[in-house]
JSON list of C-alpha atoms and ligand atoms in Angstrom, two decimals:
[
{"chain": "A", "resi": 1, "resn": "UNK", "atom": "CA", "xyz": [-0.40, 0.20, 0.14]},
{"chain": "A", "resi": 2, "resn": "UNK", "atom": "CA", "xyz": [0.85, 3.34, -0.45]},
{"chain": "A", "resi": 3, "resn": "UNK", "atom": "CA", "xyz": [1.53, 5.36, 1.81]},
{"chain": "A", "resi": 4, "resn": "UNK", "atom": "CA", "xyz": [1.40, 9.35, 2.45]},
{"chain": "A", "resi": 5, "resn": "UNK", "atom": "CA", "xyz": [0.96, 9.69, 6.14]},
{"chain": "A", "resi": 6, "resn": "UNK", "atom": "CA", "xyz": [3.91, 7.61, 8.12]},
{"chain": "A", "resi": 7, "resn": "UNK", "atom": "CA", "xyz": [5.43, 6.60, 10.93]},
{"chain": "A", "resi": 8, "resn": "UNK", "atom": "CA", "xyz": [9.04, 5.78, 11.05]},
{"chain": "A", "resi": 9, "resn": "UNK", "atom": "CA", "xyz": [10.08, 3.00, 13.75]},
{"chain": "A", "resi": 10, "resn": "UNK", "atom": "CA", "xyz": [13.66, 1.33, 15.78]},
{"chain": "A", "resi": 11, "resn": "UNK", "atom": "CA", "xyz": [16.18, 1.84, 17.18]},
{"chain": "A", "resi": 12, "resn": "UNK", "atom": "CA", "xyz": [19.28, 3.86, 17.04]},
{"chain": "A", "resi": 13, "resn": "UNK", "atom": "CA", "xyz": [21.24, 3.38, 14.24]},
{"chain": "A", "resi": 14, "resn": "UNK", "atom": "CA", "xyz": [18.64, 1.54, 12.79]},
{"chain": "A", "resi": 15, "resn": "UNK", "atom": "CA", "xyz": [19.47, 4.69, 10.23]},
{"chain": "A", "resi": 16, "resn": "UNK", "atom": "CA", "xyz": [15.32, 5.01, 10.66]},
{"chain": "A", "resi": 17, "resn": "UNK", "atom": "CA", "xyz": [16.56, 9.53, 10.61]},
{"chain": "A", "resi": 18, "resn": "UNK", "atom": "CA", "xyz": [18.95, 8.91, 7.52]},
{"chain": "A", "resi": 19, "resn": "UNK", "atom": "CA", "xyz": [15.36, 6.38, 5.71]},
{"chain": "A", "resi": 20, "resn": "UNK", "atom": "CA", "xyz": [13.21, 9.16, 6.48]},
{"chain": "A", "resi": 21, "resn": "UNK", "atom": "CA", "xyz": [15.65, 12.72, 5.18]},
{"chain": "A", "resi": 22, "resn": "UNK", "atom": "CA", "xyz": [16.25, 10.81, 1.82]},
{"chain": "A", "resi": 23, "resn": "UNK", "atom": "CA", "xyz": [12.90, 9.50, 1.30]},
{"chain": "A", "resi": 24, "resn": "UNK", "atom": "CA", "xyz": [10.80, 13.37, 2.49]},
{"chain": "A", "resi": 25, "resn": "UNK", "atom": "CA", "xyz": [13.59, 14.97, -0.14]},
{"chain": "A", "resi": 26, "resn": "UNK", "atom": "CA", "xyz": [13.22, 12.10, -3.47]},
{"chain": "A", "resi": 27, "resn": "UNK", "atom": "CA", "xyz": [9.16, 11.55, -2.36]},
{"chain": "A", "resi": 28, "resn": "UNK", "atom": "CA", "xyz": [8.54, 15.43, -1.07]},
{"chain": "A", "resi": 29, "resn": "UNK", "atom": "CA", "xyz": [7.43, 14.53, 1.96]},
{"chain": "A", "resi": 30, "resn": "UNK", "atom": "CA", "xyz": [7.49, 16.13, 4.38]},
{"chain": "A", "resi": 31, "resn": "UNK", "atom": "CA", "xyz": [10.17, 15.21, 7.12]},
{"chain": "A", "resi": 32, "resn": "UNK", "atom": "CA", "xyz": [9.14, 15.57, 10.93]},
{"chain": "A", "resi": 33, "resn": "UNK", "atom": "CA", "xyz": [11.10, 15.50, 14.49]},
{"chain": "A", "resi": 34, "resn": "UNK", "atom": "CA", "xyz": [9.38, 16.14, 16.66]},
{"chain": "A", "resi": 35, "resn": "UNK", "atom": "CA", "xyz": [12.18, 17.25, 18.37]},
{"chain": "A", "resi": 36, "resn": "UNK", "atom": "CA", "xyz": [12.60, 19.89, 16.19]},
{"chain": "A", "resi": 37, "resn": "UNK", "atom": "CA", "xyz": [9.83, 21.00, 15.78]},
{"chain": "A", "resi": 38, "resn": "UNK", "atom": "CA", "xyz": [9.01, 21.17, 19.87]},
{"chain": "A", "resi": 39, "resn": "UNK", "atom": "CA", "xyz": [12.74, 23.83, 20.17]},
{"chain": "A", "resi": 40, "resn": "UNK", "atom": "CA", "xyz": [12.00, 25.98, 16.55]},
{"chain": "A", "resi": 41, "resn": "UNK", "atom": "CA", "xyz": [7.89, 26.28, 18.61]},
{"chain": "A", "resi": 42, "resn": "UNK", "atom": "CA", "xyz": [9.99, 27.45, 21.45]},
{"chain": "A", "resi": 43, "resn": "UNK", "atom": "CA", "xyz": [12.22, 29.33, 20.30]},
{"chain": "A", "resi": 44, "resn": "UNK", "atom": "CA", "xyz": [9.17, 31.03, 18.24]},
{"chain": "A", "resi": 45, "resn": "UNK", "atom": "CA", "xyz": [7.63, 31.74, 21.23]},
{"chain": "A", "resi": 46, "resn": "UNK", "atom": "CA", "xyz": [4.28, 30.58, 19.89]},
{"chain": "A", "resi": 47, "resn": "UNK", "atom": "CA", "xyz": [1.23, 29.86, 21.81]},
{"chain": "A", "resi": 48, "resn": "UNK", "atom": "CA", "xyz": [2.02, 26.53, 21.73]},
{"chain": "A", "resi": 49, "resn": "UNK", "atom": "CA", "xyz": [6.26, 26.74, 22.23]},
{"chain": "A", "resi": 50, "resn": "UNK", "atom": "CA", "xyz": [5.31, 28.31, 25.79]},
{"chain": "A", "resi": 51, "resn": "UNK", "atom": "CA", "xyz": [2.90, 26.34, 27.00]},
{"chain": "A", "resi": 52, "resn": "UNK", "atom": "CA", "xyz": [5.35, 23.34, 26.00]},
{"chain": "A", "resi": 53, "resn": "UNK", "atom": "CA", "xyz": [8.57, 25.70, 27.76]},
{"chain": "A", "resi": 54, "resn": "UNK", "atom": "CA", "xyz": [6.91, 25.37, 30.96]},
{"chain": "A", "resi": 55, "resn": "UNK", "atom": "CA", "xyz": [6.85, 21.37, 31.59]},
{"chain": "A", "resi": 56, "resn": "UNK", "atom": "CA", "xyz": [10.49, 21.67, 29.63]},
{"chain": "A", "resi": 57, "resn": "UNK", "atom": "CA", "xyz": [12.27, 24.41, 32.14]},
{"chain": "A", "resi": 58, "resn": "UNK", "atom": "CA", "xyz": [10.86, 22.57, 35.35]},
{"chain": "A", "resi": 59, "resn": "UNK", "atom": "CA", "xyz": [12.37, 18.84, 33.58]},
{"chain": "A", "resi": 60, "resn": "UNK", "atom": "CA", "xyz": [9.01, 17.21, 32.89]},
{"chain": "A", "resi": 61, "resn": "UNK", "atom": "CA", "xyz": [7.63, 15.39, 30.41]},
{"chain": "A", "resi": 62, "resn": "UNK", "atom": "CA", "xyz": [5.63, 17.07, 27.93]},
{"chain": "A", "resi": 63, "resn": "UNK", "atom": "CA", "xyz": [1.55, 16.14, 27.84]},
{"chain": "A", "resi": 64, "resn": "UNK", "atom": "CA", "xyz": [0.62, 14.43, 24.32]},
{"chain": "A", "resi": 65, "resn": "UNK", "atom": "CA", "xyz": [-1.68, 17.10, 24.16]},
{"chain": "A", "resi": 66, "resn": "UNK", "atom": "CA", "xyz": [0.07, 20.18, 24.28]},
{"chain": "A", "resi": 67, "resn": "UNK", "atom": "CA", "xyz": [2.83, 17.59, 21.82]},
{"chain": "A", "resi": 68, "resn": "UNK", "atom": "CA", "xyz": [0.29, 16.66, 18.87]},
{"chain": "A", "resi": 69, "resn": "UNK", "atom": "CA", "xyz": [-0.55, 20.48, 19.35]},
{"chain": "A", "resi": 70, "resn": "UNK", "atom": "CA", "xyz": [3.21, 21.26, 18.22]},
{"chain": "A", "resi": 71, "resn": "UNK", "atom": "CA", "xyz": [2.76, 18.67, 15.52]},
{"chain": "A", "resi": 72, "resn": "UNK", "atom": "CA", "xyz": [-0.28, 19.43, 13.87]},
{"chain": "A", "resi": 73, "resn": "UNK", "atom": "CA", "xyz": [0.77, 23.19, 14.70]},
{"chain": "A", "resi": 74, "resn": "UNK", "atom": "CA", "xyz": [3.29, 23.07, 11.12]},
{"chain": "A", "resi": 75, "resn": "UNK", "atom": "CA", "xyz": [1.98, 19.49, 9.89]},
{"chain": "A", "resi": 76, "resn": "UNK", "atom": "CA", "xyz": [1.27, 19.39, 5.64]},
{"chain": "A", "resi": 77, "resn": "UNK", "atom": "CA", "xyz": [-1.25, 17.74, 3.96]},
{"chain": "A", "resi": 78, "resn": "UNK", "atom": "CA", "xyz": [0.73, 16.27, 0.82]},
{"chain": "A", "resi": 79, "resn": "UNK", "atom": "CA", "xyz": [2.12, 14.19, 3.40]},
{"chain": "A", "resi": 80, "resn": "UNK", "atom": "CA", "xyz": [4.71, 13.25, 5.91]},
{"chain": "A", "resi": 81, "resn": "UNK", "atom": "CA", "xyz": [7.39, 11.20, 7.52]},
{"chain": "A", "resi": 82, "resn": "UNK", "atom": "CA", "xyz": [7.31, 10.77, 11.56]},
{"chain": "A", "resi": 83, "resn": "UNK", "atom": "CA", "xyz": [10.43, 10.56, 12.89]},
{"chain": "A", "resi": 84, "resn": "UNK", "atom": "CA", "xyz": [10.56, 10.42, 17.04]},
{"chain": "A", "resi": 85, "resn": "UNK", "atom": "CA", "xyz": [6.64, 10.59, 17.39]},
{"chain": "A", "resi": 86, "resn": "UNK", "atom": "CA", "xyz": [4.50, 8.64, 19.23]},
{"chain": "A", "resi": 87, "resn": "UNK", "atom": "CA", "xyz": [7.08, 6.83, 21.32]},
{"chain": "A", "resi": 88, "resn": "UNK", "atom": "CA", "xyz": [4.18, 5.38, 23.11]},
{"chain": "A", "resi": 89, "resn": "UNK", "atom": "CA", "xyz": [0.50, 3.83, 22.98]},
{"chain": "A", "resi": 90, "resn": "UNK", "atom": "CA", "xyz": [-0.41, 7.08, 24.65]},
{"chain": "A", "resi": 91, "resn": "UNK", "atom": "CA", "xyz": [1.04, 9.28, 22.12]},
{"chain": "A", "resi": 92, "resn": "UNK", "atom": "CA", "xyz": [-0.24, 6.62, 18.91]},
{"chain": "A", "resi": 93, "resn": "UNK", "atom": "CA", "xyz": [-3.97, 7.40, 20.37]},
{"chain": "A", "resi": 94, "resn": "UNK", "atom": "CA", "xyz": [-4.05, 10.61, 20.57]},
{"chain": "A", "resi": 95, "resn": "UNK", "atom": "CA", "xyz": [-1.90, 10.91, 16.95]},
{"chain": "A", "resi": 96, "resn": "UNK", "atom": "CA", "xyz": [-5.25, 8.70, 15.75]},
{"chain": "A", "resi": 97, "resn": "UNK", "atom": "CA", "xyz": [-7.91, 10.58, 17.47]},
{"chain": "A", "resi": 98, "resn": "UNK", "atom": "CA", "xyz": [-5.91, 13.33, 16.19]},
{"chain": "A", "resi": 99, "resn": "UNK", "atom": "CA", "xyz": [-6.10, 12.33, 12.74]},
{"chain": "A", "resi": 100, "resn": "UNK", "atom": "CA", "xyz": [-9.60, 11.38, 12.72]},
{"chain": "A", "resi": 101, "resn": "UNK", "atom": "CA", "xyz": [-10.73, 14.65, 12.86]},
{"chain": "A", "resi": 102, "resn": "UNK", "atom": "CA", "xyz": [-9.18, 15.38, 9.99]},
{"chain": "A", "resi": 103, "resn": "UNK", "atom": "CA", "xyz": [-10.63, 12.91, 8.51]},
{"chain": "A", "resi": 104, "resn": "UNK", "atom": "CA", "xyz": [-7.79, 11.53, 8.21]},
{"chain": "A", "resi": 105, "resn": "UNK", "atom": "CA", "xyz": [-5.70, 8.37, 8.89]},
{"chain": "A", "resi": 106, "resn": "UNK", "atom": "CA", "xyz": [-2.19, 6.71, 9.62]},
{"chain": "A", "resi": 107, "resn": "UNK", "atom": "CA", "xyz": [-1.19, 4.86, 5.68]},
{"chain": "A", "resi": 108, "resn": "UNK", "atom": "CA", "xyz": [1.51, 3.15, 7.65]},
{"chain": "A", "resi": 109, "resn": "UNK", "atom": "CA", "xyz": [4.20, 2.40, 9.74]},
{"chain": "A", "resi": 110, "resn": "UNK", "atom": "CA", "xyz": [7.42, 0.78, 8.88]},
{"chain": "A", "resi": 111, "resn": "UNK", "atom": "CA", "xyz": [9.78, -0.49, 10.97]},
{"chain": "A", "resi": 112, "resn": "UNK", "atom": "CA", "xyz": [13.82, -0.70, 10.50]},
{"chain": "A", "resi": 113, "resn": "UNK", "atom": "CA", "xyz": [15.17, -3.45, 12.43]},
{"chain": "A", "resi": 114, "resn": "UNK", "atom": "CA", "xyz": [18.03, -4.67, 12.96]},
{"chain": "A", "resi": 115, "resn": "UNK", "atom": "CA", "xyz": [20.60, -6.92, 15.04]},
{"chain": "A", "resi": 116, "resn": "UNK", "atom": "CA", "xyz": [21.36, -5.42, 18.88]},
{"chain": "A", "resi": 117, "resn": "UNK", "atom": "CA", "xyz": [25.35, -7.00, 17.45]},
{"chain": "A", "resi": 118, "resn": "UNK", "atom": "CA", "xyz": [24.99, -5.05, 14.16]},
{"chain": "A", "resi": 119, "resn": "UNK", "atom": "CA", "xyz": [23.25, -1.99, 16.92]},
{"chain": "A", "resi": 120, "resn": "UNK", "atom": "CA", "xyz": [26.65, -1.69, 19.17]},
{"chain": "A", "resi": 121, "resn": "UNK", "atom": "CA", "xyz": [28.67, -2.14, 16.50]},
{"chain": "A", "resi": 122, "resn": "UNK", "atom": "CA", "xyz": [26.94, 0.65, 14.59]},
{"chain": "A", "resi": 123, "resn": "UNK", "atom": "CA", "xyz": [26.33, 3.22, 17.41]},
{"chain": "A", "resi": 124, "resn": "UNK", "atom": "CA", "xyz": [30.06, 2.75, 18.88]},
{"chain": "A", "resi": 125, "resn": "UNK", "atom": "CA", "xyz": [31.70, 3.09, 15.25]},
{"chain": "A", "resi": 126, "resn": "UNK", "atom": "CA", "xyz": [30.52, 7.12, 15.77]},
{"chain": "A", "resi": 127, "resn": "UNK", "atom": "CA", "xyz": [32.14, 10.18, 15.62]},
{"chain": "A", "resi": 128, "resn": "UNK", "atom": "CA", "xyz": [30.82, 13.72, 15.47]},
{"chain": "A", "resi": 129, "resn": "UNK", "atom": "CA", "xyz": [32.97, 16.66, 15.09]},
{"chain": "A", "resi": 130, "resn": "UNK", "atom": "CA", "xyz": [33.04, 18.58, 18.30]},
{"chain": "A", "resi": 131, "resn": "UNK", "atom": "CA", "xyz": [33.62, 21.97, 16.14]},
{"chain": "A", "resi": 132, "resn": "UNK", "atom": "CA", "xyz": [29.95, 21.70, 13.68]},
{"chain": "A", "resi": 133, "resn": "UNK", "atom": "CA", "xyz": [28.86, 18.77, 14.57]},
{"chain": "A", "resi": 134, "resn": "UNK", "atom": "CA", "xyz": [29.12, 16.60, 11.26]},
{"chain": "A", "resi": 135, "resn": "UNK", "atom": "CA", "xyz": [29.37, 13.15, 11.99]},
{"chain": "A", "resi": 136, "resn": "UNK", "atom": "CA", "xyz": [30.90, 10.19, 11.00]},
{"chain": "A", "resi": 137, "resn": "UNK", "atom": "CA", "xyz": [31.15, 6.34, 11.26]},
{"chain": "A", "resi": 138, "resn": "UNK", "atom": "CA", "xyz": [34.29, 3.95, 10.96]},
{"chain": "A", "resi": 139, "resn": "UNK", "atom": "CA", "xyz": [32.06, 1.19, 9.53]},
{"chain": "A", "resi": 140, "resn": "UNK", "atom": "CA", "xyz": [30.84, 2.79, 6.57]},
{"chain": "A", "resi": 141, "resn": "UNK", "atom": "CA", "xyz": [31.98, 7.06, 6.61]},
{"chain": "A", "resi": 142, "resn": "UNK", "atom": "CA", "xyz": [34.93, 7.45, 7.36]},
{"chain": "A", "resi": 143, "resn": "UNK", "atom": "CA", "xyz": [36.86, 11.33, 7.54]},
{"chain": "A", "resi": 144, "resn": "UNK", "atom": "CA", "xyz": [39.33, 11.42, 4.90]},
{"chain": "A", "resi": 145, "resn": "UNK", "atom": "CA", "xyz": [41.94, 12.28, 7.64]},
{"chain": "A", "resi": 146, "resn": "UNK", "atom": "CA", "xyz": [41.90, 10.00, 10.22]},
{"chain": "A", "resi": 147, "resn": "UNK", "atom": "CA", "xyz": [40.00, 12.06, 13.57]},
{"chain": "A", "resi": 148, "resn": "UNK", "atom": "CA", "xyz": [39.93, 15.29, 11.77]},
{"chain": "A", "resi": 149, "resn": "UNK", "atom": "CA", "xyz": [36.43, 16.64, 10.15]},
{"chain": "A", "resi": 150, "resn": "UNK", "atom": "CA", "xyz": [35.92, 17.62, 6.91]},
{"chain": "A", "resi": 151, "resn": "UNK", "atom": "CA", "xyz": [33.61, 19.48, 7.04]},
{"chain": "A", "resi": 152, "resn": "UNK", "atom": "CA", "xyz": [35.42, 22.08, 8.60]},
{"chain": "A", "resi": 153, "resn": "UNK", "atom": "CA", "xyz": [38.43, 21.01, 10.44]},
{"chain": "A", "resi": 154, "resn": "UNK", "atom": "CA", "xyz": [37.23, 19.97, 13.36]},
{"chain": "A", "resi": 155, "resn": "UNK", "atom": "CA", "xyz": [38.56, 16.93, 15.62]},
{"chain": "A", "resi": 156, "resn": "UNK", "atom": "CA", "xyz": [36.63, 14.12, 15.88]},
{"chain": "A", "resi": 157, "resn": "UNK", "atom": "CA", "xyz": [34.78, 12.07, 19.32]},
{"chain": "A", "resi": 158, "resn": "UNK", "atom": "CA", "xyz": [32.99, 9.90, 20.67]},
{"chain": "A", "resi": 159, "resn": "UNK", "atom": "CA", "xyz": [29.88, 11.08, 21.96]},
{"chain": "A", "resi": 160, "resn": "UNK", "atom": "CA", "xyz": [29.47, 10.14, 25.77]},
{"chain": "A", "resi": 161, "resn": "UNK", "atom": "CA", "xyz": [26.48, 8.25, 24.15]},
{"chain": "A", "resi": 162, "resn": "UNK", "atom": "CA", "xyz": [27.09, 6.30, 21.88]},
{"chain": "A", "resi": 163, "resn": "UNK", "atom": "CA", "xyz": [29.88, 4.27, 24.83]},
{"chain": "A", "resi": 164, "resn": "UNK", "atom": "CA", "xyz": [29.84, 1.25, 25.62]},
{"chain": "A", "resi": 165, "resn": "UNK", "atom": "CA", "xyz": [27.62, 1.82, 28.47]},
{"chain": "A", "resi": 166, "resn": "UNK", "atom": "CA", "xyz": [25.94, 4.32, 26.99]},
{"chain": "A", "resi": 167, "resn": "UNK", "atom": "CA", "xyz": [25.09, 2.31, 23.97]},
{"chain": "A", "resi": 168, "resn": "UNK", "atom": "CA", "xyz": [23.79, -1.07, 26.45]},
{"chain": "A", "resi": 169, "resn": "UNK", "atom": "CA", "xyz": [21.07, 1.89, 27.90]},
{"chain": "A", "resi": 170, "resn": "UNK", "atom": "CA", "xyz": [19.88, 3.62, 25.21]},
{"chain": "A", "resi": 171, "resn": "UNK", "atom": "CA", "xyz": [18.58, 0.23, 23.70]},
{"chain": "A", "resi": 172, "resn": "UNK", "atom": "CA", "xyz": [17.39, -1.65, 26.86]},
{"chain": "A", "resi": 173, "resn": "UNK", "atom": "CA", "xyz": [15.41, 1.55, 27.15]},
{"chain": "A", "resi": 174, "resn": "UNK", "atom": "CA", "xyz": [14.39, 1.71, 23.47]},
{"chain": "A", "resi": 175, "resn": "UNK", "atom": "CA", "xyz": [13.48, -1.83, 23.80]},
{"chain": "A", "resi": 176, "resn": "UNK", "atom": "CA", "xyz": [11.73, -1.43, 26.63]},
{"chain": "A", "resi": 177, "resn": "UNK", "atom": "CA", "xyz": [9.50, 2.22, 25.52]},
{"chain": "A", "resi": 178, "resn": "UNK", "atom": "CA", "xyz": [8.75, 1.07, 22.31]},
{"chain": "A", "resi": 179, "resn": "UNK", "atom": "CA", "xyz": [7.41, -2.67, 22.32]},
{"chain": "A", "resi": 180, "resn": "UNK", "atom": "CA", "xyz": [4.00, -1.94, 23.49]},
{"chain": "A", "resi": 181, "resn": "UNK", "atom": "CA", "xyz": [4.36, 0.53, 20.37]},
{"chain": "A", "resi": 182, "resn": "UNK", "atom": "CA", "xyz": [4.67, -1.82, 18.05]},
{"chain": "A", "resi": 183, "resn": "UNK", "atom": "CA", "xyz": [2.51, -4.16, 18.62]},
{"chain": "A", "resi": 184, "resn": "UNK", "atom": "CA", "xyz": [0.11, -1.96, 18.79]},
{"chain": "A", "resi": 185, "resn": "UNK", "atom": "CA", "xyz": [0.41, -1.08, 15.51]},
{"chain": "A", "resi": 186, "resn": "UNK", "atom": "CA", "xyz": [0.97, -4.45, 14.21]},
{"chain": "A", "resi": 187, "resn": "UNK", "atom": "CA", "xyz": [-2.38, -5.28, 16.26]},
{"chain": "A", "resi": 188, "resn": "UNK", "atom": "CA", "xyz": [-4.08, -2.74, 14.59]},
{"chain": "A", "resi": 189, "resn": "UNK", "atom": "CA", "xyz": [-2.20, -3.71, 10.86]},
{"chain": "A", "resi": 190, "resn": "UNK", "atom": "CA", "xyz": [-0.31, -1.26, 9.79]},
{"chain": "A", "resi": 191, "resn": "UNK", "atom": "CA", "xyz": [3.56, -2.47, 10.35]},
{"chain": "A", "resi": 192, "resn": "UNK", "atom": "CA", "xyz": [5.41, -3.46, 8.23]},
{"chain": "A", "resi": 193, "resn": "UNK", "atom": "CA", "xyz": [9.33, -4.78, 9.42]},
{"chain": "A", "resi": 194, "resn": "UNK", "atom": "CA", "xyz": [11.83, -3.32, 6.89]},
{"chain": "A", "resi": 195, "resn": "UNK", "atom": "CA", "xyz": [15.45, -6.10, 7.68]},
{"chain": "A", "resi": 196, "resn": "UNK", "atom": "CA", "xyz": [17.60, -2.43, 7.83]},
{"chain": "A", "resi": 197, "resn": "UNK", "atom": "CA", "xyz": [21.54, -4.53, 8.28]},
{"chain": "A", "resi": 198, "resn": "UNK", "atom": "CA", "xyz": [22.17, -4.42, 4.80]},
{"chain": "A", "resi": 199, "resn": "UNK", "atom": "CA", "xyz": [23.94, -1.35, 3.21]},
{"chain": "A", "resi": 200, "resn": "UNK", "atom": "CA", "xyz": [21.49, 1.75, 2.56]},
{"chain": "A", "resi": 201, "resn": "UNK", "atom": "CA", "xyz": [20.62, 1.47, -1.31]},
{"chain": "A", "resi": 202, "resn": "UNK", "atom": "CA", "xyz": [19.41, -2.53, 0.26]},
{"chain": "A", "resi": 203, "resn": "UNK", "atom": "CA", "xyz": [16.59, -0.96, 2.70]},
{"chain": "A", "resi": 204, "resn": "UNK", "atom": "CA", "xyz": [15.68, 1.94, 0.24]},
{"chain": "A", "resi": 205, "resn": "UNK", "atom": "CA", "xyz": [14.95, -1.40, -2.48]},
{"chain": "A", "resi": 206, "resn": "UNK", "atom": "CA", "xyz": [12.93, -3.34, 0.08]},
{"chain": "A", "resi": 207, "resn": "UNK", "atom": "CA", "xyz": [11.06, -0.20, 1.17]},
{"chain": "A", "resi": 208, "resn": "UNK", "atom": "CA", "xyz": [10.13, 0.36, -2.85]},
{"chain": "A", "resi": 209, "resn": "UNK", "atom": "CA", "xyz": [6.57, -0.88, -2.79]},
{"chain": "A", "resi": 210, "resn": "UNK", "atom": "CA", "xyz": [5.61, 0.91, -0.16]},
{"chain": "A", "resi": 211, "resn": "UNK", "atom": "CA", "xyz": [6.29, 4.58, -0.76]},
{"chain": "A", "resi": 212, "resn": "UNK", "atom": "CA", "xyz": [4.30, 6.52, -2.61]},
{"chain": "B", "resi": 1, "resn": "ZN", "atom": "ZN1", "xyz": [33.24, 19.41, 11.95]}
]
């Protein structure tokens, strides 16, 4: 089934952000990272942004209805990919409900699956430029000069959350949080699993039948 309104799910290191960015560009869809959207709304001082900021300033989780408001404040009618939202079944249900108010529904949910050892290898191979934030990978995206950023010449470092203990913890949190969400979308027959272990091109080919 061709999909215009999609949710991408997958563990850290599965490459869903990369695939979402490419696909959005290629098909003229909006790539929505709610984290980015939230930062923009807060910075712009919109009504919704200010409502969210109250919670952020207190270090609290932003309530689902506010997150949904942030999302729908800037959503396109022509199609989008949600990356990083929903994270819980309650958020998924709130999303369905809000879409129903627009007589719309989610067309598909893609789960990018990668075995744990591959994820660990990928995450631990990541290097980030401490100056400009560019991301490299010792496995498949090496800088021209080892330890030096191609873009700005800055020094490359392993981010704290890409270190072994942190990687294990991030994957455990993902499993715990996302399993009920995967079950929810599976139960409602909207989930498509994609084997995301291979090269970027192979994963794109596997996604082809799902796309608008
Ligand atoms: Zn750099």
